Every structure is written in structure tokens, then in C-alpha cells.
mmCIF file of N, CA and C in Angstrom:
data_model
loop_
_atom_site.group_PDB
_atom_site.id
_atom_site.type_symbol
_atom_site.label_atom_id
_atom_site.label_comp_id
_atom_site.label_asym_id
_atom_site.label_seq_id
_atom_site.Cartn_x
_atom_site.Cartn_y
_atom_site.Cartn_z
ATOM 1 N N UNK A 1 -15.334 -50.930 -2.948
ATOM 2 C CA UNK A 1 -16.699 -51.014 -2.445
ATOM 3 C C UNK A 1 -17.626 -50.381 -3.475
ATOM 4 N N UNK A 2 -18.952 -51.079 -3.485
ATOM 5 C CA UNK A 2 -19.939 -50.756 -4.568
ATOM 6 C C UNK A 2 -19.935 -49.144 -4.139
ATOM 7 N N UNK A 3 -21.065 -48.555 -5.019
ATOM 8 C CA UNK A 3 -21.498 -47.600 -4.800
ATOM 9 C C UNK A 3 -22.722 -47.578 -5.263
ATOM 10 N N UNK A 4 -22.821 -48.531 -6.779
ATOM 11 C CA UNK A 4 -24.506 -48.697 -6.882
ATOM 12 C C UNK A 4 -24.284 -49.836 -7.871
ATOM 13 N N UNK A 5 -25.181 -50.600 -8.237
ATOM 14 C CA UNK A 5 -24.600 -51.951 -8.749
ATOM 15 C C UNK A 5 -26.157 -52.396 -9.236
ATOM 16 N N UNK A 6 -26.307 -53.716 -10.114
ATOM 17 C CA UNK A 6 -27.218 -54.459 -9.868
ATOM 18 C C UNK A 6 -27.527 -55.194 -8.262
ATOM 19 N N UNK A 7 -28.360 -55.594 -7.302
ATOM 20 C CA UNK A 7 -28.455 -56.617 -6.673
ATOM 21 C C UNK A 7 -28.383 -57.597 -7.086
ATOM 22 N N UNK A 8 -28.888 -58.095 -8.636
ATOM 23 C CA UNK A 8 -29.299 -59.745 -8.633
ATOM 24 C C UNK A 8 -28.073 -59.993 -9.552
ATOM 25 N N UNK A 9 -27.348 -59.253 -10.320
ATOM 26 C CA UNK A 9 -26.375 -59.812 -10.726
ATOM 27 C C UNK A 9 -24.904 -59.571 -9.378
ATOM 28 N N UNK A 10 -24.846 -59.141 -8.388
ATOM 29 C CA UNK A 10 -24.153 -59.166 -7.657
ATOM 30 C C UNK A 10 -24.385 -60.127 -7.048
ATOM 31 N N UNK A 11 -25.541 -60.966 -6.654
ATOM 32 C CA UNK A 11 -25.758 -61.802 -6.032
ATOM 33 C C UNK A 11 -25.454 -62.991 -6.958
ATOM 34 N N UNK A 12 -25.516 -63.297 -7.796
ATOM 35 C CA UNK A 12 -24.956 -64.433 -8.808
ATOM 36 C C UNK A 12 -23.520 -64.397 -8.500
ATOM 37 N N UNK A 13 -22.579 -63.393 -8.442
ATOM 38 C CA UNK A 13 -21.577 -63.863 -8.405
ATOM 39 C C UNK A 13 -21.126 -64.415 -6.697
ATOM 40 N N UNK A 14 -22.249 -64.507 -5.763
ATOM 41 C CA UNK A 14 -22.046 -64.348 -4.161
ATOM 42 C C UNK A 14 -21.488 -65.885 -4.627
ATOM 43 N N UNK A 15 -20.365 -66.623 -3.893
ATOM 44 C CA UNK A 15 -20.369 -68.343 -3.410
ATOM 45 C C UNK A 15 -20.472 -68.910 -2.288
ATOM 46 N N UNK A 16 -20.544 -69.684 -2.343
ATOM 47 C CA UNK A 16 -21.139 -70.142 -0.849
ATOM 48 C C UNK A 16 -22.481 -70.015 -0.665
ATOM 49 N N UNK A 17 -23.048 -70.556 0.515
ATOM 50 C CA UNK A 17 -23.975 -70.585 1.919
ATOM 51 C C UNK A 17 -23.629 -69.656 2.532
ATOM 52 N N UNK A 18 -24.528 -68.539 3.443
ATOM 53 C CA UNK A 18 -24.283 -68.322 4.436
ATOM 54 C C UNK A 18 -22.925 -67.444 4.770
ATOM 55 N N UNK A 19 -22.360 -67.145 3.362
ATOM 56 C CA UNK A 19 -21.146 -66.237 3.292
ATOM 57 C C UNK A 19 -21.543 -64.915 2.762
ATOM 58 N N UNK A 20 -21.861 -63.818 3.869
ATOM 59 C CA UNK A 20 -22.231 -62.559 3.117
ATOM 60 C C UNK A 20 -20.889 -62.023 2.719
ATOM 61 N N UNK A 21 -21.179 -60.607 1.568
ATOM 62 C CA UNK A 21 -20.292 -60.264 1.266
ATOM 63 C C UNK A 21 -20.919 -58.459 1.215
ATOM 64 N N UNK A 22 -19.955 -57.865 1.518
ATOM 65 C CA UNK A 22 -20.030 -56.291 1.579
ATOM 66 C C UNK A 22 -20.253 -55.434 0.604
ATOM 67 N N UNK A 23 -21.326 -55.185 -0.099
ATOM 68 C CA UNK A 23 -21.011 -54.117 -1.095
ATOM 69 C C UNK A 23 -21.261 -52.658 -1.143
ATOM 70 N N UNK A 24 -21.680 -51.919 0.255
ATOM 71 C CA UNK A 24 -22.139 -50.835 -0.044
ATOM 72 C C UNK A 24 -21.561 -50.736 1.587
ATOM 73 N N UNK A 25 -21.340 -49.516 1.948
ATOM 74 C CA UNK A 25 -21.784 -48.740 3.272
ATOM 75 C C UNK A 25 -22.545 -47.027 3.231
ATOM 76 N N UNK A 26 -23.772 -47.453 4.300
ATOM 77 C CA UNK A 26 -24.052 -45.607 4.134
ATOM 78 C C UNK A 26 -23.952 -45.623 6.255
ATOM 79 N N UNK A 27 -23.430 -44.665 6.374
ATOM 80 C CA UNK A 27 -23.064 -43.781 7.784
ATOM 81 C C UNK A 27 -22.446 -44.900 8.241
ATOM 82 N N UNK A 28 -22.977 -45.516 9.382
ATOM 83 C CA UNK A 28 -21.945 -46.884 9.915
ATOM 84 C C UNK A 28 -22.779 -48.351 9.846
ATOM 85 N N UNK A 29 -23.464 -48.434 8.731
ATOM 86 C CA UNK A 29 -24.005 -49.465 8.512
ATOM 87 C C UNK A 29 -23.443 -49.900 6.958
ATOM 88 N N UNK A 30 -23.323 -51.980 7.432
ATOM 89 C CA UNK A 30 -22.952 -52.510 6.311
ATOM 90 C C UNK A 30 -24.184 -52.643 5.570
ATOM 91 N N UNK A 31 -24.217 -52.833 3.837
ATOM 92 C CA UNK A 31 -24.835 -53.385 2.978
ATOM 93 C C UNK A 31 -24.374 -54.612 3.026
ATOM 94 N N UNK A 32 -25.131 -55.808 2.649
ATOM 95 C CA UNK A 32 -24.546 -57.487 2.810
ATOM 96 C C UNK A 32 -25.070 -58.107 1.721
ATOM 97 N N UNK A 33 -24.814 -58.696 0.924
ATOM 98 C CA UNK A 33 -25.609 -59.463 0.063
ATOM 99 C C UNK A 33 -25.064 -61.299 0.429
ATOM 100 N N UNK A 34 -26.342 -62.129 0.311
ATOM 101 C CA UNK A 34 -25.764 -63.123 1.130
ATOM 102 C C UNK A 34 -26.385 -64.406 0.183
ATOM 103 N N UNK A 35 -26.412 -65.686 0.226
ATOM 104 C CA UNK A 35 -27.005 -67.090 -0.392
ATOM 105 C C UNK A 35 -27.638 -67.706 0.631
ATOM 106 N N UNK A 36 -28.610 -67.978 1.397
ATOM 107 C CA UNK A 36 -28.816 -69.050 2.514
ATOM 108 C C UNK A 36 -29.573 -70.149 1.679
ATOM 109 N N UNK A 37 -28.998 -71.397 2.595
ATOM 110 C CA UNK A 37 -29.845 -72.481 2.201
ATOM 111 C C UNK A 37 -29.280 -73.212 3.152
ATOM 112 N N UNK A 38 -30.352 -74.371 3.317
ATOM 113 C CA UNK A 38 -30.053 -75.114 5.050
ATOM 114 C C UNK A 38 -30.492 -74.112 6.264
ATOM 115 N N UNK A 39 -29.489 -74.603 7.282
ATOM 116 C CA UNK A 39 -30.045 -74.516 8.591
ATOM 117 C C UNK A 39 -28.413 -73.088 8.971
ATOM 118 N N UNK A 40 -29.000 -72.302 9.912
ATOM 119 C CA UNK A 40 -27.914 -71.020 10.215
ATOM 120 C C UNK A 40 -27.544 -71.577 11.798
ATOM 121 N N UNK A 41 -26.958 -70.829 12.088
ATOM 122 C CA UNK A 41 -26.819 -71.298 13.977
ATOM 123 C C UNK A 41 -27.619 -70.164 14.546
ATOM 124 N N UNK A 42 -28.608 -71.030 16.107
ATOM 125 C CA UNK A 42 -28.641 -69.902 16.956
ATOM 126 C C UNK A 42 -27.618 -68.740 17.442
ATOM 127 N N UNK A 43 -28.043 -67.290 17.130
ATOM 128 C CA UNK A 43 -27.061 -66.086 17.628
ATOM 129 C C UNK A 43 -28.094 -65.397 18.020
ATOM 130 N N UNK A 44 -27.254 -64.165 18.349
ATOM 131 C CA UNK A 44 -27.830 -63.066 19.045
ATOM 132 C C UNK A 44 -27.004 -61.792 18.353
ATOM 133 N N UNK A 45 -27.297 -60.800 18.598
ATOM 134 C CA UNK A 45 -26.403 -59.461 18.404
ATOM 135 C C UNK A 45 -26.826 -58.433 19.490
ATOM 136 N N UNK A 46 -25.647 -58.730 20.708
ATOM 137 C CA UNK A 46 -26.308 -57.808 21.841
ATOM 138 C C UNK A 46 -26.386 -56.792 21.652
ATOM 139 N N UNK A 47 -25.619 -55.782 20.877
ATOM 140 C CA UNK A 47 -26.115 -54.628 20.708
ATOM 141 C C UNK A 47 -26.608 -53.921 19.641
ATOM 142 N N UNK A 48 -26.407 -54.908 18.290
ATOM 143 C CA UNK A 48 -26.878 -54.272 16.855
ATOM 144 C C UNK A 48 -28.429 -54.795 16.259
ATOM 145 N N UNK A 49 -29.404 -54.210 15.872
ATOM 146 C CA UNK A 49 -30.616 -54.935 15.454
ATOM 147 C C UNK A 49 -29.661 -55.253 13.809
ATOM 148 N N UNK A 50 -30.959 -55.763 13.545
ATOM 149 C CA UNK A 50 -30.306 -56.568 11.679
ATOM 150 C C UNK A 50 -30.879 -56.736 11.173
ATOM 151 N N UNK A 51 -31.479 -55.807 9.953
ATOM 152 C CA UNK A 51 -32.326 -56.396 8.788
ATOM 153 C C UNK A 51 -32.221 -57.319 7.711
ATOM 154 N N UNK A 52 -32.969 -57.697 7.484
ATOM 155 C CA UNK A 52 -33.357 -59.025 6.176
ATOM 156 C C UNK A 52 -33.680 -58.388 5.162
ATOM 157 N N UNK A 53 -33.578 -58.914 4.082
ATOM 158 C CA UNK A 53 -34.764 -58.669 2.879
ATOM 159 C C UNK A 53 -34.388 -59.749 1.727
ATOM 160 N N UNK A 54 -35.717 -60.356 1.757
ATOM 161 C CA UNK A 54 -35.524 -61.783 0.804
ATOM 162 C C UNK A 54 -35.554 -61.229 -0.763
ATOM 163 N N UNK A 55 -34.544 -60.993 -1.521
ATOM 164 C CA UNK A 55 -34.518 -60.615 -2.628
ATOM 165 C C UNK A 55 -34.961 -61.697 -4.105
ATOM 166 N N UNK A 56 -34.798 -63.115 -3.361
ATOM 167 C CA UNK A 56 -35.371 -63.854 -4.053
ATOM 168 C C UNK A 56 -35.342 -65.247 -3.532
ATOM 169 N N UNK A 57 -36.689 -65.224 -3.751
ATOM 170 C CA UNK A 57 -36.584 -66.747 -2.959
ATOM 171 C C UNK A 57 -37.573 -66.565 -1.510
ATOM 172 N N UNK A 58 -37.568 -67.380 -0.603
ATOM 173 C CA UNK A 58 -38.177 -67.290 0.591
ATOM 174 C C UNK A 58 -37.295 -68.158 1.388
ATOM 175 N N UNK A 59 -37.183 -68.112 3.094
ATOM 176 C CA UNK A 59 -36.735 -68.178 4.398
ATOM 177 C C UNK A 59 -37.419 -67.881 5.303
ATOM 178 N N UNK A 60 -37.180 -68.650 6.075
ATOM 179 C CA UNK A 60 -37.649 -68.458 7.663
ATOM 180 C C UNK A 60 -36.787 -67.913 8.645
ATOM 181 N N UNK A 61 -37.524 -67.463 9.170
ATOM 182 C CA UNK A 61 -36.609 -66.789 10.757
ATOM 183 C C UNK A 61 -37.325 -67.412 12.026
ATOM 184 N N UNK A 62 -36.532 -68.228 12.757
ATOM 185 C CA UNK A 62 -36.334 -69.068 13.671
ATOM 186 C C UNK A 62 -36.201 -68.063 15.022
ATOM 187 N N UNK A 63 -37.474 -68.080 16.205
ATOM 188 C CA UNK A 63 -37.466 -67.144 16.894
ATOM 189 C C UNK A 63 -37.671 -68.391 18.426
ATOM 190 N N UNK A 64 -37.149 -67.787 19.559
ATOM 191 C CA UNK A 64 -37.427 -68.595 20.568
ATOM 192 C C UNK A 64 -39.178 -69.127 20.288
ATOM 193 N N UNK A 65 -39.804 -68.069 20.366
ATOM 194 C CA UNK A 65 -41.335 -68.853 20.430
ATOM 195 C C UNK A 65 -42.336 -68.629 19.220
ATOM 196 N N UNK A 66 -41.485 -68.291 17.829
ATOM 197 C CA UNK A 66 -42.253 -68.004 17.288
ATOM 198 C C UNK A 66 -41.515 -68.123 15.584
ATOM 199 N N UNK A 67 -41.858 -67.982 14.864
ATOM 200 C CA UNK A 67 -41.182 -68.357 13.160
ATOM 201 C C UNK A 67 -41.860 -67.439 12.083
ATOM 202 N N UNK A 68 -41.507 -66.371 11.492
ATOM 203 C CA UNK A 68 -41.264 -65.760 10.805
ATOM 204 C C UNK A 68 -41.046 -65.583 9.106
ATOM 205 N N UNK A 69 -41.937 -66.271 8.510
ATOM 206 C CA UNK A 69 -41.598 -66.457 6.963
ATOM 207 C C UNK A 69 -41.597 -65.226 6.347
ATOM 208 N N UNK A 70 -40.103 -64.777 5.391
ATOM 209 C CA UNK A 70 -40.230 -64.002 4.696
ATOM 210 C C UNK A 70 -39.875 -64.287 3.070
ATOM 211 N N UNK A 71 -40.954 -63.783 2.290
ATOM 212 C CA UNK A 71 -40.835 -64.233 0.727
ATOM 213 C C UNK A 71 -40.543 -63.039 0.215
ATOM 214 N N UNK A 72 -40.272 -63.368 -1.021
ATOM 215 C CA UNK A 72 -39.515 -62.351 -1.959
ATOM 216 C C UNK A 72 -40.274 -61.092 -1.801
ATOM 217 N N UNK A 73 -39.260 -59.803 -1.415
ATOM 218 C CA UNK A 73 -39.596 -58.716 -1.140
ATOM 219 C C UNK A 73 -39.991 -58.585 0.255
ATOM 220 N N UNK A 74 -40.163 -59.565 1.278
ATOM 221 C CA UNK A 74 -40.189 -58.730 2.649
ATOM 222 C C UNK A 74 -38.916 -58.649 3.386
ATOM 223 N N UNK A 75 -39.231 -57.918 4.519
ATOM 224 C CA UNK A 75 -38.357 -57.967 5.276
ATOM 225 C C UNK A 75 -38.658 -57.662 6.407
ATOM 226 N N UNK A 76 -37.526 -57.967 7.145
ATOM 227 C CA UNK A 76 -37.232 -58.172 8.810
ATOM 228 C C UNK A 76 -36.625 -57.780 9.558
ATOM 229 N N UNK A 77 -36.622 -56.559 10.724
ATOM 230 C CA UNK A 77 -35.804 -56.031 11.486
ATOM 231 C C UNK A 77 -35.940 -57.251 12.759
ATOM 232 N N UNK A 78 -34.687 -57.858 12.877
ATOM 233 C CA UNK A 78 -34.390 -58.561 14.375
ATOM 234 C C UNK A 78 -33.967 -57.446 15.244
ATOM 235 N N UNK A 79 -34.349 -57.201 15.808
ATOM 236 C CA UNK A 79 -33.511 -56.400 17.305
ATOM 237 C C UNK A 79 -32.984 -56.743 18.113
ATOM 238 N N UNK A 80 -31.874 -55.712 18.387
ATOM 239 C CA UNK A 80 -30.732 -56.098 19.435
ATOM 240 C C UNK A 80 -31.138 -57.192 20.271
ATOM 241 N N UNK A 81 -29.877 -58.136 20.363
ATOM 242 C CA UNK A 81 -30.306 -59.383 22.039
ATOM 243 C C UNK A 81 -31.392 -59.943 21.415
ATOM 244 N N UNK A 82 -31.934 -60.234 20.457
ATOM 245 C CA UNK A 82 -33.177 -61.560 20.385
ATOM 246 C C UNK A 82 -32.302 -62.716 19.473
ATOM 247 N N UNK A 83 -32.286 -63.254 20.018
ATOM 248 C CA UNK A 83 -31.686 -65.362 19.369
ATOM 249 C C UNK A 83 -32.742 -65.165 18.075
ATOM 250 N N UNK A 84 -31.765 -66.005 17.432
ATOM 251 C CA UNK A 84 -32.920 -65.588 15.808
ATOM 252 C C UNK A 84 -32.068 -66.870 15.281
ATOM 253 N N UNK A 85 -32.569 -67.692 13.975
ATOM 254 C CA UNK A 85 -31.964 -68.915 13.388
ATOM 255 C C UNK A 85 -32.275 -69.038 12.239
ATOM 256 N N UNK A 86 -31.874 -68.479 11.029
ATOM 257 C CA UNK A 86 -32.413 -68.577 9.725
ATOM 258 C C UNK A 86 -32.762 -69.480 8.884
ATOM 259 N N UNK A 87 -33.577 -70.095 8.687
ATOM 260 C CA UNK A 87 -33.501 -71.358 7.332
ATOM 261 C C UNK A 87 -33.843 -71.414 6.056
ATOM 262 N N UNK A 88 -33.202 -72.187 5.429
ATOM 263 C CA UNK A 88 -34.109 -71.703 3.896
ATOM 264 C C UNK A 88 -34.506 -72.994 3.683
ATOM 265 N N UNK A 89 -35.482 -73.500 2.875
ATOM 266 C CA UNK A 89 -35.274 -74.893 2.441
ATOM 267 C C UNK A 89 -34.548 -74.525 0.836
ATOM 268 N N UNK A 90 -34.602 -74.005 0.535
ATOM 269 C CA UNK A 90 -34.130 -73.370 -1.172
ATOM 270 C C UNK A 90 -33.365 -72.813 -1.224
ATOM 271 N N UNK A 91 -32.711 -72.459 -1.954
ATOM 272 C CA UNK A 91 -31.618 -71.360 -2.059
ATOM 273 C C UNK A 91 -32.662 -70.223 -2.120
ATOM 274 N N UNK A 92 -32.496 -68.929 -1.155
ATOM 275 C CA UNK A 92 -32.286 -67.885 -1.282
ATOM 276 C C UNK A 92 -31.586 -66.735 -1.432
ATOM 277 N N UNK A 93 -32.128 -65.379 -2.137
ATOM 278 C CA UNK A 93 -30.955 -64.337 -2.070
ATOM 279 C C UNK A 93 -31.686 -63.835 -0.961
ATOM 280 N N UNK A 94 -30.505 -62.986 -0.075
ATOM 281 C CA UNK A 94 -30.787 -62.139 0.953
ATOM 282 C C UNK A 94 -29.728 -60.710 1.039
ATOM 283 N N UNK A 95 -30.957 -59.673 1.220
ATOM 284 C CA UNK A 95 -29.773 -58.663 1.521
ATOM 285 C C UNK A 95 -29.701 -58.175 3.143
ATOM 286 N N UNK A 96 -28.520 -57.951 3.694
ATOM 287 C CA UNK A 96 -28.716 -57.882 5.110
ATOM 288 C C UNK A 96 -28.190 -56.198 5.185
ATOM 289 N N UNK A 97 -28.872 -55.979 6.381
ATOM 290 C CA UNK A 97 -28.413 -54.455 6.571
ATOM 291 C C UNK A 97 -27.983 -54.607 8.177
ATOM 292 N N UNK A 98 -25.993 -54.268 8.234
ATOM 293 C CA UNK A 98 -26.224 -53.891 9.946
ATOM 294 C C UNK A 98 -25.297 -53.370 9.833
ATOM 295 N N UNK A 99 -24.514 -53.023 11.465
ATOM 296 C CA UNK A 99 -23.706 -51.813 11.862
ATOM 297 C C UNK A 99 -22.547 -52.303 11.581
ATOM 298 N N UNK A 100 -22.062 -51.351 11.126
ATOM 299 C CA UNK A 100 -20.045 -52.359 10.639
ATOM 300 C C UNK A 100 -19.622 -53.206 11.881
ATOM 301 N N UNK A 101 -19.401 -52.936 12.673
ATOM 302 C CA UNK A 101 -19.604 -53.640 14.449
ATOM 303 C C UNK A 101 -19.700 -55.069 14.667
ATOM 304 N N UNK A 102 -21.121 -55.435 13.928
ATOM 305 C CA UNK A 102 -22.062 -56.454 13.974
ATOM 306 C C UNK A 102 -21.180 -57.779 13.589
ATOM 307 N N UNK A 103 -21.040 -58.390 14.611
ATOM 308 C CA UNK A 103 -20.450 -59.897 14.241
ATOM 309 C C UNK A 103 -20.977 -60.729 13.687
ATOM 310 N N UNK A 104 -21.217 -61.499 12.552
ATOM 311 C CA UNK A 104 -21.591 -62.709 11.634
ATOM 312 C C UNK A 104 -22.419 -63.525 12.369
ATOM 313 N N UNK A 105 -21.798 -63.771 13.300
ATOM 314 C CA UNK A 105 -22.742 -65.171 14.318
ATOM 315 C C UNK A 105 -22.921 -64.933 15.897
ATOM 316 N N UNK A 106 -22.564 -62.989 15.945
ATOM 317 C CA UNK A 106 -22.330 -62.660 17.671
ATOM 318 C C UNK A 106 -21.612 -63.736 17.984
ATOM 319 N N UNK A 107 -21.757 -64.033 19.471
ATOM 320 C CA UNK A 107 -20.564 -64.559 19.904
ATOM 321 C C UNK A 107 -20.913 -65.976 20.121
ATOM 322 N N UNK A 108 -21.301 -66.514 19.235
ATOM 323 C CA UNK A 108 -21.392 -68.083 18.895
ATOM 324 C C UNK A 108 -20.413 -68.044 17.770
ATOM 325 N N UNK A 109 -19.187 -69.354 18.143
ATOM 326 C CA UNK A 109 -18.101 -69.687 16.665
ATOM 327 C C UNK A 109 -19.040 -71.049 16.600
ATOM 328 N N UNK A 110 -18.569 -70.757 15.569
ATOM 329 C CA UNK A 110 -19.181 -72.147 14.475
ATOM 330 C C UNK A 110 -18.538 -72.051 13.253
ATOM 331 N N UNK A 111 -18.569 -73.212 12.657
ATOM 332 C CA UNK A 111 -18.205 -73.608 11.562
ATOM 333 C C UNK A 111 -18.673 -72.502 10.119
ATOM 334 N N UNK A 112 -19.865 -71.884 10.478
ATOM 335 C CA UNK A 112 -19.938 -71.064 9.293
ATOM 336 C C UNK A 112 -19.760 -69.478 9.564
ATOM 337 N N UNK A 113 -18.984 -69.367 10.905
ATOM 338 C CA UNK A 113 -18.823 -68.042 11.391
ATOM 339 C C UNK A 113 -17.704 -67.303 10.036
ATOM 340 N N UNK A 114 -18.262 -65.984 9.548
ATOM 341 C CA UNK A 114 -17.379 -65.253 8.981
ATOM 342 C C UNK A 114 -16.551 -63.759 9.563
ATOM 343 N N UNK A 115 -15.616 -63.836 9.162
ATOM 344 C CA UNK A 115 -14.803 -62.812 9.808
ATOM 345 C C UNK A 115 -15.465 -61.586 8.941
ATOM 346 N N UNK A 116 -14.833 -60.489 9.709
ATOM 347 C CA UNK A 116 -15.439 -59.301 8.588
ATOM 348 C C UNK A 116 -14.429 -59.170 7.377
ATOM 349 N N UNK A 117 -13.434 -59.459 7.425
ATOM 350 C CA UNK A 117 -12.129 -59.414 6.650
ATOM 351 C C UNK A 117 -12.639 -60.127 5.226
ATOM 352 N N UNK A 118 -13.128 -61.629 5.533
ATOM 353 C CA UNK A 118 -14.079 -62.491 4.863
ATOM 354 C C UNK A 118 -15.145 -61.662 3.477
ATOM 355 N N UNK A 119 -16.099 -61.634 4.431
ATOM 356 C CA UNK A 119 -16.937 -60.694 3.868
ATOM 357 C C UNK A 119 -16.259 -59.329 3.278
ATOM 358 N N UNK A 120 -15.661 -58.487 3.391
ATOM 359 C CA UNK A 120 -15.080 -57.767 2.280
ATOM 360 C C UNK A 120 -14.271 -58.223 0.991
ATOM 361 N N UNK A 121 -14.338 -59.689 0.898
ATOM 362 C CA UNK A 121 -13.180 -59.765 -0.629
ATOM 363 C C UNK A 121 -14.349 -59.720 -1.488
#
């Protein structure tokens, strides 16, 4: 596990869509560095909130009544229990921040659900 690294050259080596990968932990929260592009599935995280931060590039966050654009350098705390749906039209980098706990897609499986096992290689 990292301890301090580049972001943007860690993120070059990310593959995939939608496949985060682990490089840091501080107390009981993961560091995530991730690729989105396309469409994510509706989830939830009943008990963990989850930050964003568009490291390059821009995405949307897909909210029951409302949509959320974040461009390079913002970011986004979702909170616990709110349905959220990410999109990019572009490739973006994203770094995600949540609780080691925190399931990939809560408890929606889908096709791009990752295990945590996943995300640590």
C-alpha cells in the first residue's frame, strides 16, 4: 500500500472503467483512485457517505431529483442512503474517499460490481 505517490501517474497506470484501486489508508478510510467513463449503476451506501474528487477531467453525479457536475478539482460528499449514478461522457480521473466497509455498488450486483479483494491488486 502507497504511502505517498504521484496521483496522476498512479492513475495512468489505473485499467479499466469504473475499477477503483486502493492506494492509501488513513484511520478506517480507503484512498481509491478510479477511471470513469460511460454510465455507473444506481447504488446507495446505507451506512458510509463517499467522497469524489475529479482529478482530471469532469463527471456528473446522477441524484434522484437533481445532477451534480463536478470538474477538475471539485468535489463531492454523497451521504449515507442517498442513490447517486455517476457519468462521465470522457474519460475521467477520480479519487474516491470511503470507509474500508463501503461496498463498490452497496447492495446492487452488477456487472461492474468490484470486490474489495479486486481493488487491492
Amino acid at each position: 500500500m502507497y504511502l505517498q505517490g504521484n496521483v496522476y501517474k498512479l492513475l495512468e497506470d489505473v485499467e479499466g472503467y469504473w475499477s477503483p484501486k486502493i492506494v492509501g489508508e488513513v484511520n478506517d478510510q480507503y484512498v481509491k483512485l478510479a477511471k470513469f467513463k460511460g454510465e455507473f449503476v444506481w447504488h446507495d451506501h446505507e451506512h458510509e457517505d463517499e467522497m469524489f474528487y475529479a482529478v482530471k477531467g469532469s463527471f456528473e453525479l446522477h441524484f434522484e431529483n437533481e445532477i451534480v457536475v463536478l470538474s477538475e478539482g471539485d468535489f463531492h460528499v454523497v451521504k449515507k442512503g442517498v442513490k447517486h449514478k455517476p457519468i462521465a461522457m470522457d474519460e475521467c480521473w477520480v479519487m474516491l474517499i470511503e470507509k474500508k466497509e463501503t461496498k463498490h455498488t452497496g447492495n446492487v450486483e452488477s456487472e461492474l460490481t468490484k470486490s474489495l479483494e479486486n481493488q487491492l491488486k
